[in-house]
PDB file of C-alpha atoms in Angstrom:
ATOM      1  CA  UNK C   4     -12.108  62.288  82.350  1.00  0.00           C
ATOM      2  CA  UNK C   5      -9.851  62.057  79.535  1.00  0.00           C
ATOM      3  CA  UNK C   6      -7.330  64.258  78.209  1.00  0.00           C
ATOM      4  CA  UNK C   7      -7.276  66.818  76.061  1.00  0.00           C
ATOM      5  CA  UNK C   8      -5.022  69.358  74.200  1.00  0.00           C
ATOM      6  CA  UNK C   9      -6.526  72.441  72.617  1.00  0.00           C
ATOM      7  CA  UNK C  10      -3.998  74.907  71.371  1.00  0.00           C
ATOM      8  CA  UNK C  11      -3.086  78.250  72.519  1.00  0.00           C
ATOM      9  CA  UNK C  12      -0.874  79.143  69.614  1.00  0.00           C
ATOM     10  CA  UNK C  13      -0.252  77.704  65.994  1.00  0.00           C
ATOM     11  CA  UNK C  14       2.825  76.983  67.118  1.00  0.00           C
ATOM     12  CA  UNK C  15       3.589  76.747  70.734  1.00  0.00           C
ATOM     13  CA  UNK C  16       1.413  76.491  73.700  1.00  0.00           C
ATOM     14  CA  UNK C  17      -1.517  74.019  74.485  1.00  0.00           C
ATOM     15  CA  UNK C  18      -4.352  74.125  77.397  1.00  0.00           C
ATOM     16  CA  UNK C  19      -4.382  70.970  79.070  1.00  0.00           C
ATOM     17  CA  UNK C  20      -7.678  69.673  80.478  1.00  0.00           C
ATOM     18  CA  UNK C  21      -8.535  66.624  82.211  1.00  0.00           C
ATOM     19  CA  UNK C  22      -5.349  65.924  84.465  1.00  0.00           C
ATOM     20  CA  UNK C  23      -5.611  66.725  88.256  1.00  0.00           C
ATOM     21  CA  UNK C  24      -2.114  67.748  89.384  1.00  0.00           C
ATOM     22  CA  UNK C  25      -3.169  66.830  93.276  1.00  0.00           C
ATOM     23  CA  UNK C  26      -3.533  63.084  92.205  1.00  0.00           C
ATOM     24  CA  UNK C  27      -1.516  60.674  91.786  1.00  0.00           C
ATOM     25  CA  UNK C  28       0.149  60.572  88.260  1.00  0.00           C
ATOM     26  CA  UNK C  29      -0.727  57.294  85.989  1.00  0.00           C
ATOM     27  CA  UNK C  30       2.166  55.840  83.406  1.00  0.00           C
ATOM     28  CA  UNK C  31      -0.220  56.887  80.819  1.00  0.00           C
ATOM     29  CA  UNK C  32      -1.040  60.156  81.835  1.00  0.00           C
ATOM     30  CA  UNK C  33       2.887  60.966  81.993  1.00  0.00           C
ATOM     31  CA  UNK C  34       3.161  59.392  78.531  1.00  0.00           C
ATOM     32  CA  UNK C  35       0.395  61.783  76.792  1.00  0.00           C
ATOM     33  CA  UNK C  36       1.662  64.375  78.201  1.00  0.00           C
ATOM     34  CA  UNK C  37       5.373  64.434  77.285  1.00  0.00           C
ATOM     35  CA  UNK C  38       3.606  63.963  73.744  1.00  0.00           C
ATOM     36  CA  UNK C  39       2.213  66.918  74.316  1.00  0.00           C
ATOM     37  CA  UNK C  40       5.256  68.710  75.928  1.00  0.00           C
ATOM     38  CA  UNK C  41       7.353  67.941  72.989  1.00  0.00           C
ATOM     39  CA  UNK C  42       4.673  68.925  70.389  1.00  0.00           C
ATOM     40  CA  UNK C  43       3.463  72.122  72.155  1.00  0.00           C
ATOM     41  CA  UNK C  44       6.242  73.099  74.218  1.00  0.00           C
ATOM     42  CA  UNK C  45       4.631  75.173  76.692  1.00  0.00           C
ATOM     43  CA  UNK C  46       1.664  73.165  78.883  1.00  0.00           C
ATOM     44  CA  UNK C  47      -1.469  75.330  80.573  1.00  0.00           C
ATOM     45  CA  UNK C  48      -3.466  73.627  83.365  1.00  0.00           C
ATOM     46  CA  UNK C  49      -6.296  75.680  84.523  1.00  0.00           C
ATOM     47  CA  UNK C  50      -7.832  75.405  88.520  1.00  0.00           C
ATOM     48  CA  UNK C  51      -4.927  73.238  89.842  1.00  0.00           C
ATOM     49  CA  UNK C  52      -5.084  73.038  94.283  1.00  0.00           C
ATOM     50  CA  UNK C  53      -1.678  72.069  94.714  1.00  0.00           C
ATOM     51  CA  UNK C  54       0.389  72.678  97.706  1.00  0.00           C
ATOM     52  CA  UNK C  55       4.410  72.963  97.536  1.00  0.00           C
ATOM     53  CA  UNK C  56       4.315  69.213  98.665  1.00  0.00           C
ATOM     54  CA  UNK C  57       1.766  68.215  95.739  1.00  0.00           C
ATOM     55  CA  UNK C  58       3.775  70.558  93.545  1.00  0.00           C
ATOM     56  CA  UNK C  59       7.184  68.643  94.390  1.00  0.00           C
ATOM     57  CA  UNK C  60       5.646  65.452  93.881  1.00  0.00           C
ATOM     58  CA  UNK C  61       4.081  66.267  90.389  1.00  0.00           C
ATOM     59  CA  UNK C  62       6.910  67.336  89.547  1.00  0.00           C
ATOM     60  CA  UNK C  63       9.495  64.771  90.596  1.00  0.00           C
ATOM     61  CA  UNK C  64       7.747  62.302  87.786  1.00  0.00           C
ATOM     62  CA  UNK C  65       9.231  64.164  85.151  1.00  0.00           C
ATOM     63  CA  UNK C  66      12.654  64.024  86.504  1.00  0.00           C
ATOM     64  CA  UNK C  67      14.862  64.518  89.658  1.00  0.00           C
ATOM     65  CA  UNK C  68      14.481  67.945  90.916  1.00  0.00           C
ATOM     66  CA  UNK C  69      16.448  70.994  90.885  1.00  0.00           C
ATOM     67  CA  UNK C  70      17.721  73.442  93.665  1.00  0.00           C
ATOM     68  CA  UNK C  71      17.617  76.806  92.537  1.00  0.00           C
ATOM     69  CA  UNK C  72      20.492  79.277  93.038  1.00  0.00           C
ATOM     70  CA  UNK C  73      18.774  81.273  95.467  1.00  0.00           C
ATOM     71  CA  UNK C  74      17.643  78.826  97.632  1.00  0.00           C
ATOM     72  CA  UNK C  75      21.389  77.243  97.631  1.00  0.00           C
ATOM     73  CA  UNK C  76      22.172  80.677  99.199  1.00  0.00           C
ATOM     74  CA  UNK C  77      22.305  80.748 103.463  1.00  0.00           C
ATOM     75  CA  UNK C  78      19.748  82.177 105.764  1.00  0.00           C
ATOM     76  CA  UNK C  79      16.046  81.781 105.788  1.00  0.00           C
ATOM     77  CA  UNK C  80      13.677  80.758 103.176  1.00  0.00           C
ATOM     78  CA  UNK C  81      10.011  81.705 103.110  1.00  0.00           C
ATOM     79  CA  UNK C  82       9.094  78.226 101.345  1.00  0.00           C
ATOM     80  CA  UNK C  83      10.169  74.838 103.377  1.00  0.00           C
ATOM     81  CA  UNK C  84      11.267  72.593 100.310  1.00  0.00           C
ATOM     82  CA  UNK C  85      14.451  73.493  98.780  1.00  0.00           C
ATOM     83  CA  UNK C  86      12.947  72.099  95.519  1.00  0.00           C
ATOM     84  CA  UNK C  87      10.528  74.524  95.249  1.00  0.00           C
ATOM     85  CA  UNK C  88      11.952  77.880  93.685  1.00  0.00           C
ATOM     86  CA  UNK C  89      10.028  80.715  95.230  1.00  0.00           C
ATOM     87  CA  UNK C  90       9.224  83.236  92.429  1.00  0.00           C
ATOM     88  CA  UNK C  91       7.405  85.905  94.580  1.00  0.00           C
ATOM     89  CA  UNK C  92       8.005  89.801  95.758  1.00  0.00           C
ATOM     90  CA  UNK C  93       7.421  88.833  99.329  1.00  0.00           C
ATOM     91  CA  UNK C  94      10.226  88.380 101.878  1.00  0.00           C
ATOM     92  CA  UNK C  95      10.914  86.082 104.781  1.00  0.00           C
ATOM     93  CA  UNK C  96       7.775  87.070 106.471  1.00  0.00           C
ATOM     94  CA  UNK C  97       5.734  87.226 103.913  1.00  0.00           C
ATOM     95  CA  UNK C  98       5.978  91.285 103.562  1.00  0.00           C
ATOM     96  CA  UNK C  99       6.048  92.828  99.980  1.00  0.00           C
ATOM     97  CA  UNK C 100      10.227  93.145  99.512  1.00  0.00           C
ATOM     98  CA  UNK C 101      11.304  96.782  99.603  1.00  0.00           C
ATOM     99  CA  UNK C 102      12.161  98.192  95.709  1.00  0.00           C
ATOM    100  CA  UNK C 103      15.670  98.514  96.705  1.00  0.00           C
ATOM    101  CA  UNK C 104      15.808  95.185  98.008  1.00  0.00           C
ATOM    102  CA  UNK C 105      18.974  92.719  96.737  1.00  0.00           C
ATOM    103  CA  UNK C 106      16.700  90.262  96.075  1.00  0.00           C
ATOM    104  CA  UNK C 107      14.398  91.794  94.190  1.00  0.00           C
ATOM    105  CA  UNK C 108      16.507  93.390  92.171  1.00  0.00           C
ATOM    106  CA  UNK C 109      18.438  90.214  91.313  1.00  0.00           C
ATOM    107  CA  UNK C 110      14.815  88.721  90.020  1.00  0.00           C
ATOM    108  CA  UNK C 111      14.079  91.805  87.739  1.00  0.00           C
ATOM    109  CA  UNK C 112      16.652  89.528  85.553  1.00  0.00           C
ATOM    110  CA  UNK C 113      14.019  87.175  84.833  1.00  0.00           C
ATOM    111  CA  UNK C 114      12.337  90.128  82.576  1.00  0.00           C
ATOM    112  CA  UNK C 115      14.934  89.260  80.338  1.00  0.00           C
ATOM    113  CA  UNK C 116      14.567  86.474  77.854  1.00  0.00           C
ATOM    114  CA  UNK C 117      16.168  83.697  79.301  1.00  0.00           C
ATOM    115  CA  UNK C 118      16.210  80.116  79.465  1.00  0.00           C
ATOM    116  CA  UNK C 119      16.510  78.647  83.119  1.00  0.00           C
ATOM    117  CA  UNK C 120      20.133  77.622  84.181  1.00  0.00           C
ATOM    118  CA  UNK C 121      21.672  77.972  81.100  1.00  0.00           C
ATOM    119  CA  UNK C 122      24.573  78.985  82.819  1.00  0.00           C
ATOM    120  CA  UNK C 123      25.007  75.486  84.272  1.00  0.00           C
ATOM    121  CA  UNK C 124      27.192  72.986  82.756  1.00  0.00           C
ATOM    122  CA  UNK C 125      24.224  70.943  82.716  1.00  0.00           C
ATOM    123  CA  UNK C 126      20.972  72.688  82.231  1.00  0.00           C
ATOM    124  CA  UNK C 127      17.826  72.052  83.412  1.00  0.00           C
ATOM    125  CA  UNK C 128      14.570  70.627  80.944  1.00  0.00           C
ATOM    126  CA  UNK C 129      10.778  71.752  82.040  1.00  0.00           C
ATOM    127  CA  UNK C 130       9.928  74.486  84.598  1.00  0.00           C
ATOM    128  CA  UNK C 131       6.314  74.430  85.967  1.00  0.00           C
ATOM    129  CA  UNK C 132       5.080  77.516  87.638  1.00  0.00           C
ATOM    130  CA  UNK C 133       1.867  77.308  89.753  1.00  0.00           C
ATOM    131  CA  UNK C 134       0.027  80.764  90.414  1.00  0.00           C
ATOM    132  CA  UNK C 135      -0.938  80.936  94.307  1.00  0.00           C
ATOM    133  CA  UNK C 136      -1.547  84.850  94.002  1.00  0.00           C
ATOM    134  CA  UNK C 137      -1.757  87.152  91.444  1.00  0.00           C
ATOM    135  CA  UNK C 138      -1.175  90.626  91.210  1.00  0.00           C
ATOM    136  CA  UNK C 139      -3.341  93.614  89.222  1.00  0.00           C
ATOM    137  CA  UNK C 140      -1.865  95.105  86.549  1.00  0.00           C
ATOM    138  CA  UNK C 141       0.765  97.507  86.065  1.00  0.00           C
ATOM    139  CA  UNK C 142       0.476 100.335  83.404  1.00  0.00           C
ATOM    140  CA  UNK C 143       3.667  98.799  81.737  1.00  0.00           C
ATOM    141  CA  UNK C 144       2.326  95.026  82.022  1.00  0.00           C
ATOM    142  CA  UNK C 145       0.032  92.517  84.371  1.00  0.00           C
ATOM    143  CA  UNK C 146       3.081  89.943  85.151  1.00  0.00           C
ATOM    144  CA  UNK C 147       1.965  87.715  82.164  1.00  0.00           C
ATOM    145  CA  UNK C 148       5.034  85.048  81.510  1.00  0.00           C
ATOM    146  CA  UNK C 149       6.053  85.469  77.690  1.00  0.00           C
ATOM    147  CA  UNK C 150       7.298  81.913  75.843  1.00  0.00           C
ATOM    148  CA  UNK C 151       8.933  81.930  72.616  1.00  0.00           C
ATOM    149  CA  UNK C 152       9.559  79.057  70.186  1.00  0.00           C
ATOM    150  CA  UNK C 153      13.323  78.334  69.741  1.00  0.00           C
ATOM    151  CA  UNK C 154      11.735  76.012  66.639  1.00  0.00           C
ATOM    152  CA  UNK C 155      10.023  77.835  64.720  1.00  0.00           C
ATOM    153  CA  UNK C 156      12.418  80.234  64.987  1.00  0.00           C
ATOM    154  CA  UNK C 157      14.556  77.958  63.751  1.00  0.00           C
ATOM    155  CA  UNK C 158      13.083  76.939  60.478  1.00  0.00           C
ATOM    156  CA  UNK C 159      12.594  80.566  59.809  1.00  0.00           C
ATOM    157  CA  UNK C 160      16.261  81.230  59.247  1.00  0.00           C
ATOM    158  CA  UNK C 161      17.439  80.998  55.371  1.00  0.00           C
ATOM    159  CA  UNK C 162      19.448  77.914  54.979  1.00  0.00           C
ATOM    160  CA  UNK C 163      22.860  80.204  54.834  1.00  0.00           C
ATOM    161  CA  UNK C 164      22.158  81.531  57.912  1.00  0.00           C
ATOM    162  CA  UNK C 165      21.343  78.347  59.064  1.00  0.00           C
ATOM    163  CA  UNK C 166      24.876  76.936  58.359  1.00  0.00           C
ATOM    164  CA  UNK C 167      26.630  79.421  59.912  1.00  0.00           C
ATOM    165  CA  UNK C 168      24.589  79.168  63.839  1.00  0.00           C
ATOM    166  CA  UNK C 169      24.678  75.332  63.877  1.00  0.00           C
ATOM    167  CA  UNK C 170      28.218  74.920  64.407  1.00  0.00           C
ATOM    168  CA  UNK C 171      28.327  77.571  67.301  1.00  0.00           C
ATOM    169  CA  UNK C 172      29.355  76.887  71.083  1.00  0.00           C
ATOM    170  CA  UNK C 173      28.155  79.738  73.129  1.00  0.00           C
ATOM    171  CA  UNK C 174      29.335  80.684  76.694  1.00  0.00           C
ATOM    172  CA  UNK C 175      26.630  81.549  79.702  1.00  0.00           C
ATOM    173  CA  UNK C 176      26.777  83.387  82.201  1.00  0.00           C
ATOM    174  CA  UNK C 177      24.536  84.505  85.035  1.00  0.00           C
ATOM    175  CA  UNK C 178      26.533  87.223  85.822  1.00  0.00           C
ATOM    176  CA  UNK C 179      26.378  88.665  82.234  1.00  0.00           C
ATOM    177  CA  UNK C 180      22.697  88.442  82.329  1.00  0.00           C
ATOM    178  CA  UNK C 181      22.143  90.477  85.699  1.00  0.00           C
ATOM    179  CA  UNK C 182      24.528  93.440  84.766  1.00  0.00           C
ATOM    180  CA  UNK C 183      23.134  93.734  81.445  1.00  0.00           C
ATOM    181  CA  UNK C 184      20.243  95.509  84.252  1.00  0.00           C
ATOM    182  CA  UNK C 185      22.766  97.297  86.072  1.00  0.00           C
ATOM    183  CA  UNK C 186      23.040  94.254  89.134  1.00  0.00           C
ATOM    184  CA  UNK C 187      26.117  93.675  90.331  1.00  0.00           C
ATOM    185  CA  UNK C 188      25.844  93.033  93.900  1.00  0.00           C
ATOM    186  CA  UNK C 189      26.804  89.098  94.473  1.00  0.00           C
ATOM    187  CA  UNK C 190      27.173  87.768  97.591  1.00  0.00           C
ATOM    188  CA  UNK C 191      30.723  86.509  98.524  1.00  0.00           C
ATOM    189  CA  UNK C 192      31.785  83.397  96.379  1.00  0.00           C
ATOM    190  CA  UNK C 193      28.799  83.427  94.532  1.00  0.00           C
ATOM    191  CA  UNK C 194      30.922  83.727  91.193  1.00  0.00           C
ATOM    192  CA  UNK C 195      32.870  81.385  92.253  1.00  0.00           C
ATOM    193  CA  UNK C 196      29.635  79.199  93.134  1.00  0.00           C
ATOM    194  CA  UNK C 197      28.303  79.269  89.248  1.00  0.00           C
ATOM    195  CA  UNK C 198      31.038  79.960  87.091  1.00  0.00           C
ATOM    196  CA  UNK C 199      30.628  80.257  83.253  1.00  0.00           C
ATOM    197  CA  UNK C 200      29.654  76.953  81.214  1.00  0.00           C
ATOM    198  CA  UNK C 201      29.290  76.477  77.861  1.00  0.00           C
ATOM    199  CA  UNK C 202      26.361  75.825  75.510  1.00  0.00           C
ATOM    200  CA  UNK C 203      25.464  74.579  71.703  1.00  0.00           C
ATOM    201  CA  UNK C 204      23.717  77.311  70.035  1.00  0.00           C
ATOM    202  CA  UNK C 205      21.672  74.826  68.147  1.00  0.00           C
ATOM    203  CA  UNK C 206      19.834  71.878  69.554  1.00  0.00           C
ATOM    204  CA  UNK C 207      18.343  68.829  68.567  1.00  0.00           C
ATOM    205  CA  UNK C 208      15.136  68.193  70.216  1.00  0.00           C
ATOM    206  CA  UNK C 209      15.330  64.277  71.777  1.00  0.00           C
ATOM    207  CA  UNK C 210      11.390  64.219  72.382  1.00  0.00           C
ATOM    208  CA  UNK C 211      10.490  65.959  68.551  1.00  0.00           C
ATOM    209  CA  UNK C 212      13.859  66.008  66.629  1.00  0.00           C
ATOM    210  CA  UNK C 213      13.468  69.508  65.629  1.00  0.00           C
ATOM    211  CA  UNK C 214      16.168  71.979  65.582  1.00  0.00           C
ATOM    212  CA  UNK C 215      16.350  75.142  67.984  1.00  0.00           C
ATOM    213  CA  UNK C 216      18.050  78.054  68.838  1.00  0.00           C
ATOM    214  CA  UNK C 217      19.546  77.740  72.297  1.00  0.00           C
ATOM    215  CA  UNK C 218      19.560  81.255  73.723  1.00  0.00           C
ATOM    216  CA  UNK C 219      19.313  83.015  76.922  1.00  0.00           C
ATOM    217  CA  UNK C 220      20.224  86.461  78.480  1.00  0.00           C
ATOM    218  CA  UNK C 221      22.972  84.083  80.205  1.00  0.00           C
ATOM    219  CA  UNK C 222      24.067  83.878  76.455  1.00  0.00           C
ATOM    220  CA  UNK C 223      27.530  85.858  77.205  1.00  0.00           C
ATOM    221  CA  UNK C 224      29.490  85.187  73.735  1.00  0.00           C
ATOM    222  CA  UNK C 225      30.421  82.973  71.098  1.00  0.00           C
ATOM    223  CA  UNK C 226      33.238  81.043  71.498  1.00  0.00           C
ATOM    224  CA  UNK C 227      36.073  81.666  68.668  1.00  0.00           C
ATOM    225  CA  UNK C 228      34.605  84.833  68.023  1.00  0.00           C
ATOM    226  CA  UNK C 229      35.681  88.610  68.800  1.00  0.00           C
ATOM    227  CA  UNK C 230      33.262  89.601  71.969  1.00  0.00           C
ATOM    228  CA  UNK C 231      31.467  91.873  70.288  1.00  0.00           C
ATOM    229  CA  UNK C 232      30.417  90.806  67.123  1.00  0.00           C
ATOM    230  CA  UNK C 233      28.926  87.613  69.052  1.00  0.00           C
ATOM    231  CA  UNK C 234      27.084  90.011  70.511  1.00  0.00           C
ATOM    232  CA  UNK C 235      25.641  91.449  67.914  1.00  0.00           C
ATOM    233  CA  UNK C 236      24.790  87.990  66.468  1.00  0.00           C
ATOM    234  CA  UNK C 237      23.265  86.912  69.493  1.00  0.00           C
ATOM    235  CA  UNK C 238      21.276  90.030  69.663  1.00  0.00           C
ATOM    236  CA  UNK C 239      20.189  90.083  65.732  1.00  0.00           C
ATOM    237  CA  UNK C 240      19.196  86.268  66.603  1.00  0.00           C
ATOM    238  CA  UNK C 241      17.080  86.996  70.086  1.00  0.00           C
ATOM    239  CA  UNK C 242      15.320  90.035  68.202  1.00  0.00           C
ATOM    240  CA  UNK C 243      14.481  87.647  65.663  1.00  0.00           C
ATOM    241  CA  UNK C 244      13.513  84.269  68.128  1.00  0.00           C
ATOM    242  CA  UNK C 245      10.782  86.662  69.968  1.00  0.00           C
ATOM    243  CA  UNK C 246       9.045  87.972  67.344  1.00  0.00           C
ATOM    244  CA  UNK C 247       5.228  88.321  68.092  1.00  0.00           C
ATOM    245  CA  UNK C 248       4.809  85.410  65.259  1.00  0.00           C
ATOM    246  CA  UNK C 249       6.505  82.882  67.655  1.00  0.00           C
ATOM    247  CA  UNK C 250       5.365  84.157  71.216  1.00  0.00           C
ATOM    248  CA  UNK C 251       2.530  83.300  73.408  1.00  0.00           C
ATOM    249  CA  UNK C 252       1.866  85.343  76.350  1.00  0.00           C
ATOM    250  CA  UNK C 253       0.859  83.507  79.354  1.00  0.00           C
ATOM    251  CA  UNK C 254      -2.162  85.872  81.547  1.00  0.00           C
ATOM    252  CA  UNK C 255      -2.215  84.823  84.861  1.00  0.00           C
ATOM    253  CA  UNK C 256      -5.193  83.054  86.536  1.00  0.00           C
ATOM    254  CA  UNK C 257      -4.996  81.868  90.374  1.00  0.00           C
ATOM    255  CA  UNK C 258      -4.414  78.256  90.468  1.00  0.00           C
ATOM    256  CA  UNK C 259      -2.893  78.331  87.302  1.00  0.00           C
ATOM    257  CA  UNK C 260      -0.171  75.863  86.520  1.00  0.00           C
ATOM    258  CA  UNK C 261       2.237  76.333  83.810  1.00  0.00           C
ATOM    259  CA  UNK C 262       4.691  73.898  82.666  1.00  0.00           C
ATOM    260  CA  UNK C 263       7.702  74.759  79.872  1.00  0.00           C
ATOM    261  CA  UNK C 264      10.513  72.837  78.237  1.00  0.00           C
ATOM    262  CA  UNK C 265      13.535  74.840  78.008  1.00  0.00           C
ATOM    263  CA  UNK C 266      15.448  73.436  75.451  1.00  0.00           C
ATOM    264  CA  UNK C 267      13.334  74.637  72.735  1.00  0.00           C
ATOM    265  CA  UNK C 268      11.883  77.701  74.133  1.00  0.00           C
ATOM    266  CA  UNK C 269      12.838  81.128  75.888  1.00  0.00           C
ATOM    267  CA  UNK C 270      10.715  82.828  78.524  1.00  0.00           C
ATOM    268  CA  UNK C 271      10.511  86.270  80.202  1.00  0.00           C
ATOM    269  CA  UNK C 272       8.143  87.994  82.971  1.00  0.00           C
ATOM    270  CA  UNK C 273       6.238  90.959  82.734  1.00  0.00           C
ATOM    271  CA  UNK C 274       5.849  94.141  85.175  1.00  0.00           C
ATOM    272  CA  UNK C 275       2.694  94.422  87.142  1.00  0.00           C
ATOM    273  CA  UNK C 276       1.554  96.061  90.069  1.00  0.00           C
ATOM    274  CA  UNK C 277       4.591  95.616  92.709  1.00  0.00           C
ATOM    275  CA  UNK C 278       2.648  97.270  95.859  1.00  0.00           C
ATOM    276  CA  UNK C 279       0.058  93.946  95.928  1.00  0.00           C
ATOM    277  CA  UNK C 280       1.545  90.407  96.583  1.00  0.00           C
ATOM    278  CA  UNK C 281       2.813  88.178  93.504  1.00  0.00           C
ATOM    279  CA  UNK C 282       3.093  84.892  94.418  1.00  0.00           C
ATOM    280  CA  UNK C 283       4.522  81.826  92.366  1.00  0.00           C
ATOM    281  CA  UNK C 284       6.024  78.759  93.125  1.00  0.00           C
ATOM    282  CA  UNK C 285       8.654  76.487  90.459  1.00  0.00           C
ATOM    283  CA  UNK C 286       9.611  73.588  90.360  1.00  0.00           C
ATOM    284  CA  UNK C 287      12.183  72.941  87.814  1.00  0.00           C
ATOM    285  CA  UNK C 288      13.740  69.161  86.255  1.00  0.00           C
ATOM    286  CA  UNK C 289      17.514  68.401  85.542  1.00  0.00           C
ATOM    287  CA  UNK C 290      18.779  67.286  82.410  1.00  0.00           C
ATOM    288  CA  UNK C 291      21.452  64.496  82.758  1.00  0.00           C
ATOM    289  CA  UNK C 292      24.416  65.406  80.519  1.00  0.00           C
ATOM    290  CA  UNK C 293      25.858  68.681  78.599  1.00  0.00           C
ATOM    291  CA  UNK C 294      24.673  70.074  75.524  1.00  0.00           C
ATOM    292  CA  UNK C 295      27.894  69.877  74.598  1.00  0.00           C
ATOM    293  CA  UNK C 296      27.237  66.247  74.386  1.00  0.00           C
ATOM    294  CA  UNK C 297      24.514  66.218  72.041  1.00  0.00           C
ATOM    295  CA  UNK C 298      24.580  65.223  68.503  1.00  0.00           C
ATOM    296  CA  UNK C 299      24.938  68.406  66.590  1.00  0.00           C
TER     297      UNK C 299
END
């Protein structure tokens, strides 16, 4: 069966059919669809039966693998591969985490537009997300996952305002992100662990050559600049960059796989119904050098 694109979005977003996850992955296959990855930006693929070993392995041909922060962290995991990030409410033992639960409250950051491991002196590219349960709906939300296009977003700037952003080193931090929610409880030497890095605020897209805003809730401050009207910058520019014009909203289907490249987009959850289990696994690729690096 061949592939196809059909688009989700004028924009971003594209439903991929013909590719079976589970198998195998040919050169060509990998070819057509980083085409597609840096056209679209966000990848759907619909009825996927992938275990956290097939998921790994699918993964792995796009680039080496990440380990997440929280599975860097000691103790138990529920999921046996360190590769795979395990984006769930359910504990240890399965059992839906209590809502006062560190944990849990640490991953109510991910409602916040964010790109992945921003914070990280050398961020990470795609994130795939494979639906193995799915929650009902919440009156506030049913858990879709939000992406917004850091292009188009982009090009919609006046050329003025354009000349003042691409210049622009930002500085990320994790930290920042979780107490703009009110979290605060690290475990010891976990600041230490992930300090601050620093970020372009515009890049260049290798696989499209467009330009994009590179922000995050990580997205402390600009460098240079007095903290808070940074802040206000950043804001102004993340109120514009999610705009319903650029978004596509992501509904949930079991066995849905999901794959995003997060240098030209941001992404955020949505609330749904926290008594009944929600249960998604990651897998997310390194990039291999700094943005820092990268030709303005």
């Amino acid at each position: 069966m061949p592939l196809t694109v059909t688009p989700l979005h004028a924009e971003i977003g594209a439903e991929i059919a013909g590719v079976d996850a589970s198998r195998p992955l040919a050169g060509a296959i990998l070819a057509e669809l980083w085409r597609a990855i840096d056209r679209w930006a966000v990848l759907v693929f619909h009825d996927q039966d992938l275990s956290d070993r097939r998921l790994h392995d699918f993964a792995a041909r796009f680039g080496e693998l990440e380990i997440g922060r929280s599975a860097l962290r000691p103790g138990r995991r529920r999921l046996s591969i360190p590769q795979i990030g395990d984006i769930s409410n359910l504990d240890e033992d399965n059992r839906i985490r209590a809502r006062d639960d560190r944990k849990r409250l640490d991953s109510l950051g991910n409602r916040l537009w964010h790109t992945d491991a921003s914070y990280m002196p050398v961020p990470v590219v795609l994130g795939m997300l494979f639906a193995v349960e799915v929650p009902p709906p919440s009156p506030f939300g049913a858990g879709e996952t939000e992406f917004a296009d850091m292009r188009a977003a982009y090009d919609a700037l006046s050329d003025e305002q354009k000349a003042v952003v691409d210049p622009l080193i930002v500085e990320h931090d994790v930290f920042w992100s979780r107490g703009q929610i009110g979290f605060t409880e690290f475990a010891p030497g976990e600041r230490e662990q992930f300090p601050p890095s620093r970020q372009r605020l515009v890049r260049r897209h290798p696989g499209s050559g467009r330009k994009g805003l590179y922000l995050s809730a990580h997205a402390s401050h600009i460098v240079g600049w007095p903290v808070p009207e940074g802040r206000l910058l950043l804001r102004d520019l993340e109120e514009h960059a999610t705009e319903r014009r650029f978004v596509y909203s992501h509904k949930w289907q079991k066995a849905d796989l999901v794959i995003w490249d997060n240098r030209d987009t941001m992404h955020r959850g949505r609330p749904h119904d926290e008594a009944k289990p929600r249960d998604l696994r990651r897998a997310t690729t390194l990039d291999i050098g700094s943005t820092l690096d990268e030709a303005a």
